[in-house]
Short mmCIF file of C-alpha atoms and ligand atoms in Angstrom, two decimals:
data_model
loop_
_atom_site.label_atom_id
_atom_site.label_comp_id
_atom_site.label_asym_id
_atom_site.label_seq_id
_atom_site.Cartn_x
_atom_site.Cartn_y
_atom_site.Cartn_z
CA MET A 1 54.20 51.33 120.43
CA VAL A 2 51.82 50.56 123.56
CA ASP A 3 51.49 53.77 125.86
CA ILE A 4 53.03 51.95 129.02
CA VAL A 5 53.15 55.79 130.52
CA LYS A 6 49.28 55.34 131.28
CA GLN A 7 49.53 51.66 131.95
CA PRO A 8 48.65 51.45 135.66
CA GLY A 9 50.84 49.72 138.34
CA ARG A 10 53.45 48.96 136.31
CA LEU A 11 55.15 52.60 136.29
CA ARG A 12 55.92 53.98 139.58
CA ARG A 13 57.71 57.43 140.56
CA ALA A 14 59.52 58.38 142.43
CA PRO A 15 57.65 60.53 145.57
CA GLU A 16 60.55 62.97 146.26
CA ASN A 17 63.88 64.09 145.30
CA PHE A 18 66.17 65.18 147.25
CA LEU A 19 68.13 67.59 145.34
CA SER A 20 68.07 71.19 146.03
CA GLU A 21 66.08 72.81 142.17
CA ALA A 22 69.17 75.10 141.73
CA GLU A 23 71.53 72.22 141.70
CA ILE A 24 68.91 69.49 139.48
CA LYS A 25 69.32 73.11 136.99
CA ALA A 26 72.91 73.09 137.49
CA VAL A 27 73.30 69.51 136.46
CA GLY A 28 70.31 69.50 133.67
CA GLU A 29 71.96 72.70 131.75
CA GLY A 30 75.60 71.64 130.15
CA ARG A 31 74.46 68.29 128.69
CA ARG A 32 71.12 69.79 127.57
CA ASP A 33 72.56 72.41 126.03
CA PHE A 34 75.45 70.00 124.34
CA LEU A 35 72.84 67.91 123.61
CA ARG A 36 70.70 70.28 121.12
CA LYS A 37 74.13 71.32 119.65
CA SER A 38 75.31 68.60 118.82
CA PHE A 39 72.43 67.61 117.36
CA LEU A 40 71.83 70.05 115.11
CA THR A 41 75.46 69.81 113.65
CA ALA A 42 75.34 65.78 113.21
CA ALA A 43 75.52 64.39 110.00
CA GLY A 44 72.52 61.93 110.52
CA ALA A 45 69.44 60.82 108.10
CA ALA A 46 66.87 62.15 109.82
CA MET A 47 69.07 65.93 110.01
CA ALA A 48 70.16 66.02 106.63
CA VAL A 49 67.30 68.16 105.89
CA PRO A 50 67.02 70.81 108.47
CA MET A 51 70.63 70.98 108.08
CA LEU A 52 70.85 72.04 104.14
CA ALA A 53 67.93 74.90 105.17
CA ARG A 54 70.18 76.36 107.28
CA ALA A 55 72.91 76.22 104.74
CA SER A 56 70.91 77.99 102.01
CA GLU A 57 69.86 80.52 104.44
CA GLY A 58 73.49 81.39 104.85
CA ASP A 59 75.13 80.30 107.91
CA ALA A 60 77.41 83.13 108.62
CA ASN A 61 79.55 80.19 110.68
CA ILE A 62 80.06 77.82 107.95
CA LEU A 63 80.31 80.62 105.09
CA GLN A 64 82.93 83.16 106.87
CA ASN A 65 86.30 82.49 108.58
CA PRO A 66 86.14 82.85 112.24
CA GLU A 67 88.85 84.31 114.04
CA TRP A 68 90.86 80.99 114.97
CA THR A 69 91.33 80.08 110.38
CA THR A 70 93.13 83.33 109.80
CA THR A 71 95.14 84.36 113.45
CA LEU A 72 98.40 82.74 114.46
CA GLY A 73 96.83 80.16 117.73
CA GLN A 74 98.44 79.81 121.20
CA PRO A 75 102.12 78.38 121.12
CA VAL A 76 103.10 74.64 122.85
CA ALA A 77 103.04 74.32 126.33
CA VAL A 78 101.60 77.56 127.70
CA ARG A 79 99.94 73.96 129.27
CA PRO A 80 102.13 71.89 130.50
CA TYR A 81 99.57 69.47 131.54
CA GLY A 82 96.55 69.42 128.88
CA LEU A 83 93.74 70.68 130.26
CA PRO A 84 90.35 70.23 128.91
CA SER A 85 88.40 73.21 126.35
CA LYS A 86 86.85 76.09 128.24
CA HIS A 87 83.42 74.75 126.32
CA GLU A 88 83.62 71.15 128.48
CA SER A 89 83.74 72.67 131.90
CA GLN A 90 80.16 71.45 132.67
CA LEU A 91 81.22 68.51 132.62
CA VAL A 92 83.21 67.50 136.34
CA ARG A 93 82.85 65.70 139.29
CA ARG A 94 80.15 66.81 141.20
CA GLU A 95 78.80 66.48 144.86
CA SER A 96 75.88 65.90 145.81
CA PRO A 97 73.29 68.05 148.09
CA GLY A 98 71.35 66.06 150.31
CA LEU A 99 72.63 62.34 149.32
CA THR A 100 76.23 62.86 151.55
CA ARG A 101 77.62 65.83 152.68
CA VAL A 102 78.99 68.32 150.83
CA GLY A 103 82.53 70.09 151.24
CA ALA A 104 83.87 66.69 153.25
CA ALA A 105 85.23 63.80 153.31
CA SER A 106 82.86 62.06 151.05
CA VAL A 107 81.30 61.17 147.69
CA SER A 108 82.17 63.28 144.18
CA PHE A 109 80.27 60.99 141.38
CA ALA A 110 81.48 60.93 137.85
CA PRO A 111 79.86 62.03 134.84
CA LEU A 112 78.62 59.62 132.62
CA GLN A 113 76.42 61.35 130.94
CA GLY A 114 79.16 63.22 128.88
CA MET A 115 81.78 60.53 129.04
CA PHE A 116 82.50 58.13 125.25
CA GLY A 117 83.96 54.92 125.32
CA ILE A 118 84.60 52.82 128.15
CA ILE A 119 87.77 54.31 129.46
CA THR A 120 87.02 57.37 132.69
CA PRO A 121 89.54 60.53 132.22
CA SER A 122 91.47 60.29 135.20
CA GLY A 123 90.20 64.07 136.81
CA LEU A 124 86.48 62.65 135.74
CA HIS A 125 87.65 59.48 138.05
CA PHE A 126 84.73 59.45 140.95
CA GLU A 127 85.80 59.72 144.47
CA ARG A 128 85.26 58.13 147.39
CA HIS A 129 87.16 58.98 150.57
CA HIS A 130 86.35 57.81 154.20
CA GLN A 131 88.66 60.26 155.74
CA GLY A 132 89.52 62.79 152.65
CA TRP A 133 92.51 62.33 150.64
CA TYR A 134 96.24 63.37 151.01
CA ASP A 135 99.19 63.91 148.45
CA ILE A 136 101.42 61.52 149.79
CA ASP A 137 105.30 61.62 149.08
CA PRO A 138 106.44 59.09 147.27
CA ALA A 139 109.40 58.92 149.26
CA ARG A 140 108.38 58.37 152.27
CA HIS A 141 106.16 55.43 151.24
CA ARG A 142 106.24 52.14 152.25
CA LEU A 143 104.28 48.95 151.61
CA MET A 144 104.28 46.28 154.49
CA ILE A 145 103.63 42.75 154.00
CA ASN A 146 103.74 40.25 157.14
CA GLY A 147 101.41 37.22 158.82
CA SER A 148 98.97 37.46 161.02
CA GLU A 149 100.84 34.99 162.54
CA PRO A 150 104.92 34.30 162.05
CA ALA A 151 104.48 30.90 160.31
CA PHE A 152 102.19 31.54 157.61
CA VAL A 153 105.00 34.23 155.47
CA LYS A 154 109.35 33.06 155.23
CA GLN A 155 110.00 36.44 155.73
CA ALA A 156 107.96 39.66 156.25
CA LYS A 157 109.45 42.61 154.12
CA VAL A 158 108.75 46.38 153.26
CA TYR A 159 109.06 47.74 150.13
CA ASN A 160 109.63 51.53 149.13
CA MET A 161 108.33 52.25 145.85
CA ASP A 162 111.65 52.04 143.52
CA GLU A 163 111.70 49.12 144.85
CA LEU A 164 107.62 48.17 143.67
CA MET A 165 108.37 50.04 140.40
CA ARG A 166 111.74 47.91 139.48
CA LEU A 167 109.48 44.48 139.75
CA PRO A 168 107.46 43.07 136.60
CA SER A 169 104.64 44.99 136.29
CA VAL A 170 100.88 44.34 134.02
CA SER A 171 98.58 47.21 132.55
CA ARG A 172 94.97 45.61 132.97
CA ILE A 173 91.66 47.62 132.08
CA HIS A 174 89.13 47.51 135.08
CA PHE A 175 85.74 49.20 136.04
CA ILE A 176 85.72 49.95 139.58
CA GLU A 177 82.20 50.37 141.44
CA CYS A 178 81.40 51.60 144.89
CA GLY A 179 79.11 49.26 146.49
CA ALA A 180 76.56 51.80 147.39
CA ASN A 181 76.43 52.94 143.44
CA THR A 182 72.54 53.45 142.67
CA GLY A 183 72.42 53.33 146.55
CA LEU A 184 69.13 55.65 147.25
CA GLU A 185 67.21 54.12 144.46
CA TRP A 186 66.75 51.26 146.45
CA GLY A 187 64.24 53.82 149.09
CA ASN A 188 62.82 54.87 145.46
CA VAL A 189 64.07 57.96 145.54
CA ALA A 190 64.96 59.05 141.99
CA VAL A 191 67.51 61.10 141.86
CA PRO A 192 67.16 63.08 138.79
CA THR A 193 70.81 62.09 136.38
CA VAL A 194 72.72 59.42 135.93
CA GLN A 195 75.85 61.25 136.84
CA TYR A 196 73.62 60.76 140.67
CA THR A 197 71.81 57.17 140.03
CA HIS A 198 75.37 55.31 138.50
CA GLY A 199 77.82 57.91 138.88
CA MET A 200 79.95 56.09 141.91
CA LEU A 201 81.47 54.15 138.88
CA SER A 202 84.75 54.93 136.39
CA CYS A 203 87.26 52.54 134.50
CA SER A 204 90.30 52.97 133.92
CA GLU A 205 93.95 51.56 132.41
CA PHE A 206 95.45 50.00 135.60
CA THR A 207 99.46 49.17 136.09
CA GLY A 208 101.45 47.74 138.65
CA VAL A 209 102.40 44.31 139.96
CA PRO A 210 99.94 41.31 141.04
CA LEU A 211 100.09 40.93 144.49
CA LYS A 212 101.01 37.27 144.18
CA LEU A 213 104.35 38.06 142.96
CA LEU A 214 104.87 39.96 146.50
CA LEU A 215 103.31 37.23 148.10
CA ASP A 216 105.56 35.08 146.66
CA ASP A 217 108.73 37.06 147.08
CA CYS A 218 107.82 37.04 151.18
CA GLY A 219 107.27 33.36 151.06
CA VAL A 220 103.58 32.77 152.07
CA ASP A 221 102.67 30.19 153.01
CA TYR A 222 99.35 29.17 150.79
CA ARG A 223 98.12 26.24 152.72
CA LYS A 224 97.91 27.79 156.31
CA ALA A 225 97.03 31.23 154.79
CA ARG A 226 93.74 31.68 152.80
CA PHE A 227 92.81 35.63 153.32
CA VAL A 228 94.80 38.63 152.89
CA LEU A 229 94.47 41.79 154.99
CA ALA A 230 94.80 45.25 153.09
CA GLU A 231 95.23 48.17 155.05
CA GLY A 232 95.42 52.07 153.73
CA ALA A 233 97.31 54.95 155.20
CA ASP A 234 94.84 57.35 155.78
CA GLY A 235 93.03 58.18 159.40
CA SER A 236 89.99 55.96 158.27
CA SER A 237 92.15 53.10 158.99
CA MET A 238 90.31 51.10 155.92
CA THR A 239 91.11 47.67 155.90
CA ARG A 240 89.40 44.67 153.96
CA THR A 241 89.70 40.96 153.61
CA ILE A 242 90.35 39.27 149.60
CA PRO A 243 89.83 35.94 149.86
CA MET A 244 92.96 34.11 148.67
CA GLU A 245 91.66 32.58 146.01
CA MET A 246 91.55 36.15 144.35
CA VAL A 247 95.10 36.85 144.45
CA GLU A 248 96.29 33.26 143.32
CA SER A 249 94.01 34.10 140.17
CA GLY A 250 97.11 36.64 139.27
CA GLU A 251 94.31 39.30 138.64
CA VAL A 252 94.54 41.36 142.20
CA LEU A 253 97.40 43.89 141.50
CA VAL A 254 99.03 46.62 143.61
CA ALA A 255 99.12 49.82 141.23
CA TYR A 256 100.87 52.28 140.96
CA GLY A 257 99.97 53.43 137.21
CA GLN A 258 96.52 54.55 135.97
CA ASN A 259 95.51 55.67 132.51
CA GLY A 260 99.72 55.65 131.51
CA GLU A 261 100.30 57.98 134.57
CA MET A 262 101.05 57.95 138.41
CA LEU A 263 97.77 56.89 140.56
CA ARG A 264 96.02 60.73 141.06
CA PRO A 265 96.32 61.23 144.28
CA GLU A 266 92.30 61.28 144.61
CA ASN A 267 92.59 57.87 143.63
CA GLY A 268 95.47 56.51 146.35
CA TYR A 269 98.55 57.91 145.05
CA PRO A 270 101.60 56.64 145.26
CA LEU A 271 99.53 52.99 145.36
CA ARG A 272 96.04 51.29 145.77
CA LEU A 273 95.05 47.88 145.48
CA VAL A 274 93.28 46.60 142.49
CA VAL A 275 90.68 43.98 143.10
CA PRO A 276 89.10 43.34 139.55
CA GLY A 277 85.53 42.31 139.94
CA VAL A 278 84.81 43.44 143.75
CA GLN A 279 82.59 46.43 145.13
CA GLY A 280 84.71 49.44 145.05
CA VAL A 281 85.42 49.41 149.00
CA SER A 282 88.41 46.59 148.83
CA TRP A 283 90.74 48.45 146.15
CA VAL A 284 92.38 49.68 149.59
CA LYS A 285 94.29 53.46 148.85
CA TRP A 286 96.98 55.00 149.67
CA LEU A 287 97.64 50.85 150.74
CA ARG A 288 100.27 50.93 153.28
CA ARG A 289 99.83 46.68 154.49
CA ILE A 290 98.74 43.22 153.28
CA GLU A 291 98.45 40.95 156.48
CA VAL A 292 98.32 37.22 154.94
CA GLY A 293 95.96 35.26 157.57
CA ASP A 294 93.61 32.10 158.41
CA LYS A 295 90.51 33.89 158.48
CA PRO A 296 88.05 36.59 157.34
CA TYR A 297 89.22 39.65 159.23
CA ALA A 298 85.80 41.16 160.21
CA THR A 299 86.96 44.72 160.54
CA LYS A 300 84.59 47.77 160.80
CA ASP A 301 83.80 48.36 157.09
CA GLU A 302 83.26 44.57 156.22
CA ALA A 303 80.85 43.73 159.79
CA VAL A 304 79.17 47.05 159.63
CA HIS A 305 79.33 48.98 156.87
CA TYR A 306 79.00 47.47 152.84
CA ILE A 307 76.64 44.93 154.34
CA ASP A 308 73.05 44.25 153.10
CA LEU A 309 69.95 44.21 155.35
CA LEU A 310 67.72 41.46 154.07
CA PRO A 311 63.95 41.22 154.44
CA ASN A 312 64.22 38.81 157.44
CA GLY A 313 66.33 41.15 159.38
CA GLN A 314 69.73 39.02 158.28
CA HIS A 315 72.80 40.92 157.29
CA ARG A 316 74.20 39.80 154.12
CA GLN A 317 77.81 39.71 154.98
CA TYR A 318 80.83 40.07 152.50
CA THR A 319 79.48 40.77 149.47
CA SER A 320 82.29 41.43 147.31
CA VAL A 321 81.48 40.73 143.46
CA GLN A 322 79.70 43.55 142.04
CA GLU A 323 76.74 41.20 139.66
CA CYS A 324 76.56 41.93 136.37
CA LYS A 325 74.67 45.79 135.14
CA SER A 326 74.23 48.46 133.11
CA VAL A 327 72.69 51.61 132.13
CA ILE A 328 72.28 54.15 129.21
CA THR A 329 73.94 57.21 129.77
CA THR A 330 72.81 59.31 126.84
CA PRO A 331 70.23 60.18 126.33
CA SER A 332 69.74 59.91 130.40
CA GLY A 333 68.17 61.87 132.94
CA GLY A 334 68.09 65.68 132.62
CA GLN A 335 68.83 65.45 128.95
CA ALA A 336 66.15 66.62 126.57
CA LEU A 337 65.60 65.11 123.03
CA LEU A 338 65.47 67.77 120.21
CA ASP A 339 62.75 66.56 117.93
CA LYS A 340 61.62 63.37 116.68
CA GLY A 341 63.98 61.69 114.71
CA PHE A 342 66.89 59.61 114.65
CA TYR A 343 68.93 59.56 118.19
CA ASN A 344 72.37 57.08 119.13
CA VAL A 345 70.94 55.69 122.19
CA SER A 346 74.77 54.47 124.43
CA GLY A 347 75.32 52.75 127.48
CA LEU A 348 77.47 51.26 129.59
CA ALA A 349 77.76 47.22 130.84
CA TRP A 350 79.56 45.53 133.36
CA SER A 351 80.06 42.52 135.45
CA GLY A 352 82.55 41.31 138.52
CA ARG A 353 82.22 37.85 136.98
CA GLY A 354 84.03 38.40 133.80
CA ARG A 355 83.37 39.96 130.28
CA LEU A 356 79.87 40.59 128.71
CA LYS A 357 77.79 38.11 126.86
CA GLN A 358 75.07 40.64 125.23
CA VAL A 359 73.27 43.89 126.13
CA ASP A 360 69.09 43.89 125.13
CA VAL A 361 67.43 48.03 124.95
CA SER A 362 64.30 48.78 125.33
CA PHE A 363 61.67 51.29 124.31
CA ASP A 364 58.94 50.09 125.76
CA GLY A 365 59.68 49.97 129.69
CA GLY A 366 60.76 46.12 128.99
CA ILE A 367 57.96 44.82 126.99
CA ASN A 368 60.27 44.72 124.15
CA TRP A 369 63.69 44.39 123.78
CA GLN A 370 66.12 44.36 121.46
CA ALA A 371 70.21 43.95 121.04
CA ALA A 372 72.08 46.28 120.67
CA ARG A 373 75.57 47.11 119.13
CA ILE A 374 78.38 46.20 121.72
CA GLU A 375 81.70 47.83 121.15
CA GLY A 376 84.82 45.45 121.03
CA PRO A 377 86.66 44.50 122.11
CA VAL A 378 85.39 43.12 125.36
CA GLN A 379 87.29 42.86 128.06
CA ASN A 380 87.36 40.91 131.39
CA LYS A 381 86.24 42.90 134.37
CA ALA A 382 85.82 46.09 132.40
CA LEU A 383 83.05 48.65 131.31
CA THR A 384 81.65 47.93 127.61
CA ARG A 385 79.62 50.30 125.33
CA PHE A 386 76.87 49.49 123.21
CA ASN A 387 74.94 51.68 121.38
CA ILE A 388 71.87 51.47 119.49
CA GLY A 389 69.69 53.87 116.66
CA TRP A 390 66.68 54.81 117.52
CA VAL A 391 63.94 56.85 115.55
CA TRP A 392 62.14 58.89 118.25
CA ASP A 393 58.23 58.93 116.71
CA GLY A 394 57.48 61.91 119.63
CA LYS A 395 55.13 59.70 121.67
CA PRO A 396 56.32 58.94 125.96
CA ALA A 397 58.17 56.18 126.03
CA ILE A 398 60.93 54.70 128.82
CA LEU A 399 64.43 53.85 127.58
CA GLN A 400 65.46 50.62 129.82
CA SER A 401 68.68 48.38 128.96
CA ARG A 402 69.49 44.50 130.21
CA ALA A 403 72.94 43.16 130.38
CA ILE A 404 74.15 39.53 130.28
CA ASP A 405 77.29 38.49 131.19
CA GLU A 406 79.57 35.37 130.20
CA THR A 407 77.74 33.37 133.22
CA ALA A 408 74.45 33.64 131.43
CA TYR A 409 73.42 36.24 134.62
CA VAL A 410 70.53 38.27 133.24
CA GLN A 411 70.25 41.76 135.26
CA PRO A 412 67.19 42.03 137.24
CA THR A 413 64.57 43.77 136.80
CA TYR A 414 63.42 46.05 140.47
CA GLY A 415 60.47 43.83 141.29
CA GLN A 416 63.05 40.84 141.00
CA LEU A 417 65.65 42.58 142.85
CA ARG A 418 62.90 43.58 145.74
CA LEU A 419 61.63 39.95 146.16
CA VAL A 420 64.82 38.71 147.34
CA ARG A 421 66.20 41.56 149.03
CA GLY A 422 63.63 43.23 150.28
CA THR A 423 63.67 47.29 150.04
CA LYS A 424 65.88 48.32 153.21
CA SER A 425 69.34 47.80 151.53
CA ILE A 426 71.83 50.46 150.29
CA TYR A 427 74.47 48.71 148.87
CA HIS A 428 74.72 46.18 145.60
CA ASN A 429 71.36 47.54 143.65
CA ASN A 430 72.18 45.96 140.00
CA ALA A 431 68.50 46.72 139.00
CA ILE A 432 67.55 47.90 135.64
CA GLN A 433 67.61 51.66 135.50
CA SER A 434 64.37 53.29 133.58
CA TRP A 435 64.33 56.38 131.68
CA LYS A 436 61.43 58.27 130.78
CA VAL A 437 61.01 60.47 127.76
CA ASP A 438 58.36 62.90 127.49
CA GLU A 439 56.68 64.52 124.72
CA SER A 440 58.68 67.46 125.46
CA GLY A 441 61.76 65.47 124.92
CA GLU A 442 62.60 66.07 128.62
CA VAL A 443 63.86 62.66 130.88
CA SER A 444 63.39 61.88 133.63
CA ASN A 445 64.34 58.89 136.66
CA VAL A 446 61.26 56.32 136.68
CA GLN A 447 60.99 53.33 137.98
CA VAL A 448 59.50 49.83 136.58
CA LEU A 449 58.64 47.18 138.78
N1 MTE B 1 90.65 53.07 150.64
C1 MTE B 1 90.90 54.20 151.81
N2 MTE B 1 92.10 54.00 152.22
N3 MTE B 1 90.22 55.05 152.53
C2 MTE B 1 89.12 55.29 151.61
O1 MTE B 1 88.07 55.93 152.01
N4 MTE B 1 87.46 54.20 150.10
C3 MTE B 1 86.70 53.19 149.50
C4 MTE B 1 88.09 52.70 148.43
N5 MTE B 1 89.13 52.44 149.05
C5 MTE B 1 88.50 54.05 150.78
C6 MTE B 1 89.66 53.40 150.40
C7 MTE B 1 85.78 53.24 149.03
S1 MTE B 1 84.36 53.26 149.91
C8 MTE B 1 85.66 53.14 147.09
S2 MTE B 1 83.81 53.08 146.71
C9 MTE B 1 86.96 53.63 146.60
O2 MTE B 1 88.19 53.22 147.41
C10 MTE B 1 86.77 54.91 145.97
O3 MTE B 1 87.88 54.51 144.66
P1 MTE B 1 87.86 56.04 144.65
O4 MTE B 1 88.16 57.25 145.18
O5 MTE B 1 89.41 55.52 143.60
O6 MTE B 1 86.95 56.24 143.31
#
């Protein structure tokens, strides 16, 4: 392996780190311990010898019966709604002092470093609220559908939850990513963990009614009404324009279900819009009104926010679809490798344009690439899990993943992305993420151009 860590020019270290030391320590600790523990108990070729040695030394954990083998366990329904093990208490959504306002209506990040497969447990789904969240009484919630001009709909209607939930429903797995995910890395600020670099990302099975069905029910004139305005019931007056072609595709859902139960209040209970492949801000929560119109609405959340400042000073507006992206979640920043030997390198890939075709992984900062194993079935506009085995030789390494979607779009490097988009953006960063492993096994966030 080429020692690229010492190669001048290729590697750029982030100059600053906005998180407090205590916060970084807290984030790192839980999963680092977990990684160490899981490797001590994992069955793997490289670990077989040390494990045998431990058994012959007389490991009390295997030679003696623990109390849970010899006593009566807890009865059912002590917890009518189940909770994770107390030993998993470190795996939680976190706010980020320095990145965002803490304790306010803002952002909490999903702990991608500790999750498996592609479904985000609802209690770990990231949150982004412009004006806080509510636990709305479903009996008082309504969805209105109207036209910006009376001629655009035969009949404007107001639905209550009971009326919506008796209509034909569908269930589909989709990712949601905030347009600001990975935003700080534009300015080369290396936040320490994947929770903060990529944690405004989640994936759930959503259940609801296709919006097209409701528009048909109201008799929308699709020749005239080519845009939809979605409006939330919260104080932020969240409003976003969605092109009618997306609705006509049947993919846009008015959803009430998430992972087999009702939406969580933080995620829009009792009703949210699901706009597969499109940035999170368009997934309007606490959805209360849909208006159809003949032009984009240019609301504050699309004319002022969620736009990209380009090098020529112009803004790229209505950036909507989340381009193909991937990230290695284990090992990732804040974790530590135990020793030389075998590791399962695991990550997530996704594309707002459809299905994933391939994910390549590099262990030398992008010089050599190998195809990772994609865990199927690969679903449309959903997260895809990839895995690849790696034998760490104890030398510094830089781990990267590069996704390619079914349109043949290849996830760009930072160099390629900045060439087109400059450095002043906040949103829509889909560049290749690099994690550096140093000789001690510590993993940190670096940028490779
Ligand atoms: N809808 C309303 N009504 N209010 C909001 O503040 N935030 C938006 C979107 N929908 C928001 C909203 C943003 S910016 C994002 S990224 C997603 O919701 C986040 O969804 P989540 O909180 O379920 O993760």
